[in-house]
mmCIF file of C-alpha atoms in Angstrom:
data_model
loop_
_atom_site.group_PDB
_atom_site.id
_atom_site.type_symbol
_atom_site.label_atom_id
_atom_site.label_comp_id
_atom_site.label_asym_id
_atom_site.label_seq_id
_atom_site.Cartn_x
_atom_site.Cartn_y
_atom_site.Cartn_z
ATOM 1 C CA MET A 13 -0.016 0.016 0.095
ATOM 2 C CA PRO A 14 1.136 3.560 -0.840
ATOM 3 C CA LEU A 15 2.157 5.954 1.968
ATOM 4 C CA ILE A 16 1.426 9.584 2.132
ATOM 5 C CA VAL A 17 4.327 11.578 3.932
ATOM 6 C CA LEU A 18 3.516 15.315 4.909
ATOM 7 C CA TRP A 19 6.259 17.441 6.090
ATOM 8 C CA ASP A 20 6.149 20.400 8.404
ATOM 9 C CA ILE A 21 8.339 23.314 7.206
ATOM 10 C CA ASP A 22 9.643 25.743 9.790
ATOM 11 C CA HIS A 23 12.026 24.029 12.167
ATOM 12 C CA THR A 24 11.460 20.624 10.640
ATOM 13 C CA LEU A 25 12.821 21.368 7.098
ATOM 14 C CA ILE A 26 14.377 24.856 7.390
ATOM 15 C CA GLU A 27 15.451 27.381 10.025
ATOM 16 C CA ASN A 28 13.814 30.632 9.111
ATOM 17 C CA ALA A 29 16.189 32.646 11.299
ATOM 18 C CA GLY A 30 13.500 35.148 12.359
ATOM 19 C CA VAL A 31 12.118 35.861 8.831
ATOM 20 C CA SER A 32 8.724 34.320 9.716
ATOM 21 C CA LYS A 33 8.254 36.805 12.697
ATOM 22 C CA GLU A 34 9.131 39.618 10.251
ATOM 23 C CA ILE A 35 6.592 38.401 7.604
ATOM 24 C CA TYR A 36 3.832 38.393 10.223
ATOM 25 C CA ALA A 37 4.744 41.834 11.764
ATOM 26 C CA SER A 38 4.657 43.113 8.018
ATOM 27 C CA ALA A 39 1.196 41.470 7.449
ATOM 28 C CA PHE A 40 -0.261 42.765 10.687
ATOM 29 C CA GLU A 41 0.914 46.334 9.607
ATOM 30 C CA ILE A 42 -0.635 45.976 6.185
ATOM 31 C CA ALA A 43 -3.796 44.644 7.522
ATOM 32 C CA ALA A 44 -4.122 46.941 10.602
ATOM 33 C CA GLY A 45 -2.641 50.041 9.289
ATOM 34 C CA ARG A 46 -0.112 50.401 12.180
ATOM 35 C CA PRO A 47 3.030 48.738 13.141
ATOM 36 C CA ALA A 48 3.023 45.653 15.444
ATOM 37 C CA VAL A 49 3.998 46.136 19.032
ATOM 38 C CA HIS A 50 3.448 42.460 20.138
ATOM 39 C CA ARG A 51 5.425 39.713 18.188
ATOM 40 C CA ALA A 52 3.648 36.876 16.526
ATOM 41 C CA ARG A 53 3.082 33.651 18.723
ATOM 42 C CA THR A 54 3.719 30.845 16.313
ATOM 43 C CA GLU A 55 4.567 27.394 17.995
ATOM 44 C CA GLY A 56 2.964 25.187 15.506
ATOM 45 C CA ARG A 57 -0.155 27.342 14.937
ATOM 46 C CA THR A 58 -1.835 27.936 11.591
ATOM 47 C CA ASP A 59 -1.540 31.462 9.995
ATOM 48 C CA ARG A 60 -5.284 31.902 10.656
ATOM 49 C CA LEU A 61 -4.450 31.607 14.496
ATOM 50 C CA ILE A 62 -1.332 33.447 14.444
ATOM 51 C CA LEU A 63 -2.682 36.664 12.593
ATOM 52 C CA ALA A 64 -5.895 36.670 14.756
ATOM 53 C CA GLY A 65 -3.838 36.262 17.833
ATOM 54 C CA MET A 66 -1.925 39.223 17.000
ATOM 55 C CA PHE A 67 -4.947 41.321 16.569
ATOM 56 C CA LEU A 68 -6.365 40.242 19.865
ATOM 57 C CA ASP A 69 -2.782 40.920 21.416
ATOM 58 C CA HIS A 70 -3.140 44.448 20.135
ATOM 59 C CA GLU A 71 -6.874 44.704 21.549
ATOM 60 C CA LEU A 72 -8.191 44.854 17.972
ATOM 61 C CA GLU A 73 -10.986 42.581 16.369
ATOM 62 C CA PRO A 74 -9.419 40.525 13.728
ATOM 63 C CA PRO A 75 -10.621 41.361 10.214
ATOM 64 C CA ALA A 76 -11.915 38.837 7.704
ATOM 65 C CA TRP A 77 -9.587 36.059 6.753
ATOM 66 C CA SER A 78 -9.589 37.131 3.146
ATOM 67 C CA LEU A 79 -8.009 40.350 4.101
ATOM 68 C CA LEU A 80 -5.390 38.586 6.324
ATOM 69 C CA GLU A 81 -4.462 36.106 3.689
ATOM 70 C CA SER A 82 -3.953 38.865 1.149
ATOM 71 C CA ALA A 83 -1.804 40.788 3.665
ATOM 72 C CA LEU A 84 0.386 37.536 4.389
ATOM 73 C CA GLU A 85 0.872 36.850 0.781
ATOM 74 C CA GLU A 86 1.942 40.513 0.013
ATOM 75 C CA ALA A 87 4.081 40.389 3.180
ATOM 76 C CA GLY A 88 5.983 37.223 2.041
ATOM 77 C CA VAL A 89 6.886 38.717 -1.399
ATOM 78 C CA GLY A 90 10.668 39.080 -2.010
ATOM 79 C CA TRP A 91 11.938 37.323 1.068
ATOM 80 C CA GLU A 92 13.757 34.438 -0.827
ATOM 81 C CA ALA A 93 17.097 36.191 -1.191
ATOM 82 C CA GLU A 94 16.938 37.245 2.515
ATOM 83 C CA LEU A 95 16.026 33.965 3.542
ATOM 84 C CA ALA A 96 18.700 32.313 1.652
ATOM 85 C CA THR A 97 21.209 34.338 3.383
ATOM 86 C CA ARG A 98 19.929 34.230 6.912
ATOM 87 C CA GLY A 99 18.286 30.973 6.977
ATOM 88 C CA TRP A 100 19.285 27.215 6.036
ATOM 89 C CA ALA A 101 17.895 23.847 5.337
ATOM 90 C CA LEU A 102 18.229 21.772 8.403
ATOM 91 C CA PRO A 103 20.761 18.666 8.586
ATOM 92 C CA GLY A 104 19.728 15.782 6.470
ATOM 93 C CA VAL A 105 16.665 17.437 5.085
ATOM 94 C CA LYS A 106 17.706 17.529 1.365
ATOM 95 C CA GLU A 107 18.688 13.885 1.590
ATOM 96 C CA ALA A 108 15.575 12.708 3.242
ATOM 97 C CA LEU A 109 13.179 14.566 0.891
ATOM 98 C CA THR A 110 15.126 13.385 -2.091
ATOM 99 C CA ALA A 111 14.856 9.719 -0.564
ATOM 100 C CA VAL A 112 11.108 9.865 -0.022
ATOM 101 C CA ALA A 113 10.652 11.385 -3.520
ATOM 102 C CA ALA A 114 12.603 8.647 -5.083
ATOM 103 C CA ASP A 115 10.445 6.046 -3.406
ATOM 104 C CA PRO A 116 7.697 4.763 -5.844
ATOM 105 C CA GLY A 117 5.498 3.800 -2.919
ATOM 106 C CA MET A 118 5.423 7.102 -1.365
ATOM 107 C CA VAL A 119 3.761 10.563 -2.001
ATOM 108 C CA SER A 120 5.610 13.490 -0.461
ATOM 109 C CA SER A 121 3.967 16.699 0.312
ATOM 110 C CA VAL A 122 3.575 19.408 3.202
ATOM 111 C CA LEU A 123 1.265 20.016 6.024
ATOM 112 C CA THR A 124 2.021 23.578 7.220
ATOM 113 C CA GLY A 125 0.560 26.397 9.029
ATOM 114 C CA ASN A 126 1.956 28.696 6.389
ATOM 115 C CA ILE A 127 -0.227 29.761 3.532
ATOM 116 C CA ARG A 128 0.808 28.154 0.177
ATOM 117 C CA ALA A 129 2.405 31.232 -1.313
ATOM 118 C CA ASN A 130 4.666 31.688 1.908
ATOM 119 C CA ALA A 131 5.494 27.782 2.089
ATOM 120 C CA ARG A 132 7.077 28.143 -1.516
ATOM 121 C CA VAL A 133 9.001 31.224 -0.287
ATOM 122 C CA LYS A 134 10.507 29.392 2.460
ATOM 123 C CA LEU A 135 11.255 26.224 0.495
ATOM 124 C CA ALA A 136 12.549 27.641 -2.742
ATOM 125 C CA PRO A 137 15.675 29.245 -1.505
ATOM 126 C CA PHE A 138 17.118 26.027 -0.535
ATOM 127 C CA GLY A 139 15.822 23.831 -3.544
ATOM 128 C CA LEU A 140 13.283 22.005 -1.401
ATOM 129 C CA ASP A 141 10.132 23.084 -3.273
ATOM 130 C CA GLU A 142 11.152 20.678 -6.208
ATOM 131 C CA LEU A 143 11.194 17.891 -3.747
ATOM 132 C CA VAL A 144 7.670 17.818 -2.525
ATOM 133 C CA ASP A 145 4.306 18.085 -4.395
ATOM 134 C CA LEU A 146 3.242 21.638 -3.115
ATOM 135 C CA GLU A 147 0.060 21.361 -5.274
ATOM 136 C CA CYS A 148 -1.518 18.835 -2.925
ATOM 137 C CA GLY A 149 -0.391 19.743 0.560
ATOM 138 C CA ALA A 150 -2.405 21.260 3.330
ATOM 139 C CA TYR A 151 -1.858 25.039 4.401
ATOM 140 C CA GLY A 152 -2.659 27.513 6.837
ATOM 141 C CA ALA A 153 -5.494 28.965 4.738
ATOM 142 C CA ASP A 154 -7.139 25.636 4.672
ATOM 143 C CA ALA A 155 -8.217 25.319 8.363
ATOM 144 C CA VAL A 156 -7.993 27.042 11.717
ATOM 145 C CA ASN A 157 -6.610 24.139 13.514
ATOM 146 C CA ARG A 158 -3.576 22.043 12.429
ATOM 147 C CA ALA A 159 -5.329 18.703 12.929
ATOM 148 C CA ALA A 160 -8.017 19.580 10.502
ATOM 149 C CA LEU A 161 -5.300 20.048 7.751
ATOM 150 C CA VAL A 162 -4.629 16.176 7.832
ATOM 151 C CA ASP A 163 -7.977 15.399 6.079
ATOM 152 C CA VAL A 164 -7.402 18.423 3.613
ATOM 153 C CA ALA A 165 -4.045 16.910 2.464
ATOM 154 C CA ARG A 166 -5.482 13.427 2.495
ATOM 155 C CA GLU A 167 -8.373 14.374 0.030
ATOM 156 C CA ARG A 168 -6.071 16.463 -2.138
ATOM 157 C CA ILE A 169 -3.474 13.696 -2.660
ATOM 158 C CA GLN A 170 -6.138 11.005 -3.088
ATOM 159 C CA ALA A 171 -7.808 13.064 -5.713
ATOM 160 C CA ARG A 172 -4.476 13.961 -7.425
ATOM 161 C CA TYR A 173 -2.830 10.360 -7.341
ATOM 162 C CA GLY A 174 -5.967 8.116 -7.422
ATOM 163 C CA LEU A 175 -5.198 6.792 -3.836
ATOM 164 C CA GLY A 176 -7.750 4.934 -1.790
ATOM 165 C CA LEU A 177 -9.485 6.370 1.306
ATOM 166 C CA LYS A 178 -7.400 4.252 3.701
ATOM 167 C CA THR A 179 -4.049 5.178 2.216
ATOM 168 C CA PRO A 180 -1.914 5.734 5.415
ATOM 169 C CA VAL A 181 -0.513 9.206 6.264
ATOM 170 C CA VAL A 182 2.493 10.062 8.315
ATOM 171 C CA LEU A 183 3.442 13.552 9.463
ATOM 172 C CA VAL A 184 6.862 14.726 10.137
ATOM 173 C CA GLY A 185 7.009 17.663 12.512
ATOM 174 C CA ASP A 186 8.885 19.250 15.465
ATOM 175 C CA THR A 187 6.136 20.345 17.747
ATOM 176 C CA PRO A 188 3.548 18.753 20.046
ATOM 177 C CA ARG A 189 0.908 20.349 17.934
ATOM 178 C CA ASP A 190 2.186 18.307 15.024
ATOM 179 C CA VAL A 191 2.174 15.078 17.116
ATOM 180 C CA GLU A 192 -1.469 15.930 18.470
ATOM 181 C CA ALA A 193 -2.563 16.726 14.961
ATOM 182 C CA ALA A 194 -1.423 13.375 13.627
ATOM 183 C CA LEU A 195 -2.814 11.282 16.489
ATOM 184 C CA SER A 196 -6.245 12.927 16.574
ATOM 185 C CA SER A 197 -6.602 12.345 12.839
ATOM 186 C CA GLY A 198 -5.432 8.785 12.517
ATOM 187 C CA ALA A 199 -2.130 9.416 11.162
ATOM 188 C CA HIS A 200 1.376 8.357 12.099
ATOM 189 C CA VAL A 201 3.932 10.576 13.168
ATOM 190 C CA VAL A 202 7.585 10.959 13.141
ATOM 191 C CA ALA A 203 8.722 13.865 15.630
ATOM 192 C CA VAL A 204 11.980 15.583 15.088
ATOM 193 C CA ALA A 205 13.579 17.667 17.960
ATOM 194 C CA SER A 206 15.122 20.002 15.702
ATOM 195 C CA GLY A 207 12.968 23.217 16.839
ATOM 196 C CA GLU A 208 12.220 24.448 20.312
ATOM 197 C CA HIS A 209 10.913 21.320 21.794
ATOM 198 C CA SER A 210 12.976 18.674 23.359
ATOM 199 C CA GLU A 211 12.814 14.860 22.757
ATOM 200 C CA SER A 212 11.067 14.524 25.980
ATOM 201 C CA ASN A 213 8.490 17.183 25.032
ATOM 202 C CA LEU A 214 7.585 15.281 22.000
ATOM 203 C CA ARG A 215 7.279 11.886 23.662
ATOM 204 C CA GLU A 216 5.113 13.420 26.432
ATOM 205 C CA ALA A 217 2.935 14.588 23.492
ATOM 206 C CA GLY A 218 2.428 11.093 22.368
ATOM 207 C CA ALA A 219 5.142 10.534 19.624
ATOM 208 C CA LYS A 220 6.812 7.090 19.905
ATOM 209 C CA LEU A 221 9.618 7.811 17.223
ATOM 210 C CA VAL A 222 11.530 11.075 18.076
ATOM 211 C CA LEU A 223 14.710 11.737 16.061
ATOM 212 C CA PRO A 224 17.102 14.324 16.892
ATOM 213 C CA ASP A 225 17.328 15.527 13.245
ATOM 214 C CA LEU A 226 16.727 14.013 9.757
ATOM 215 C CA ARG A 227 20.482 13.183 9.204
ATOM 216 C CA ASP A 228 19.975 9.366 9.594
ATOM 217 C CA VAL A 229 18.017 8.943 6.413
ATOM 218 C CA PRO A 230 18.230 5.154 6.308
ATOM 219 C CA GLU A 231 16.654 5.018 9.730
ATOM 220 C CA LEU A 232 13.937 7.285 8.539
ATOM 221 C CA MET A 233 13.307 5.320 5.509
ATOM 222 C CA GLN A 234 13.261 1.899 7.452
ATOM 223 C CA HIS A 235 10.822 3.257 9.712
ATOM 224 C CA LEU A 236 8.509 4.668 7.050
ATOM 225 C CA ARG A 237 8.649 1.331 5.222
ATOM 226 C CA GLY A 238 7.991 -0.510 8.262
ATOM 227 C CA LEU A 239 4.906 1.139 9.626
ATOM 228 C CA ASP A 240 2.100 -1.062 10.840
ATOM 229 C CA ILE A 241 -0.619 0.891 8.738
ATOM 230 C CA SER A 242 -3.426 -0.639 10.976
ATOM 231 C CA HIS A 243 -1.999 0.991 14.070
ATOM 232 C CA PRO A 244 -1.189 4.756 13.707
ATOM 233 C CA SER A 245 1.442 5.871 16.166
#
């Protein structure tokens, strides 16, 4: 049976070196008409929650999502060169994405809180956008909560590749929210302690497999190929 592999982006695939917070600050200023005083609170949240949270932190009513999405897309334009200079692809990421993309039994895409346009902005400077199918991932515009994105990605990938409804899914991410999203939606999870959360934090959230990073590609591939598809974990 094929396997759907969904990758988180920030702190799982790349280090954005503060670029994300600057994009959110710019988007807030575009939408609110005034500079942000409070920084965005991210930690695995979707863009919908992050921007709404910024407005509430400034004691403002969040505007319609269509306005916020437009502001985010405008704010993300032109950051590729800066991100290429300040940020980096995390250890083993390019090799891991290449290995999964080359496996005929796997479909590789993203599950991210970023809107689609900004997901590409973050991946393109490091040549990672060509290693995942961004047309069928799930993004921050698709749902408020991260767990709901799993079914969005499932449906898009199933339609694009003609896969069955029971095709197993595995999320690869660095936060407890990634772990919770996987477990609450019947998906498997590979947690990576490459962000702010320790291995123990991720295990406490319910992840059975926690890697320090993605450098050990043979171990990752062995795990993905050996998943018990009837018992998500």
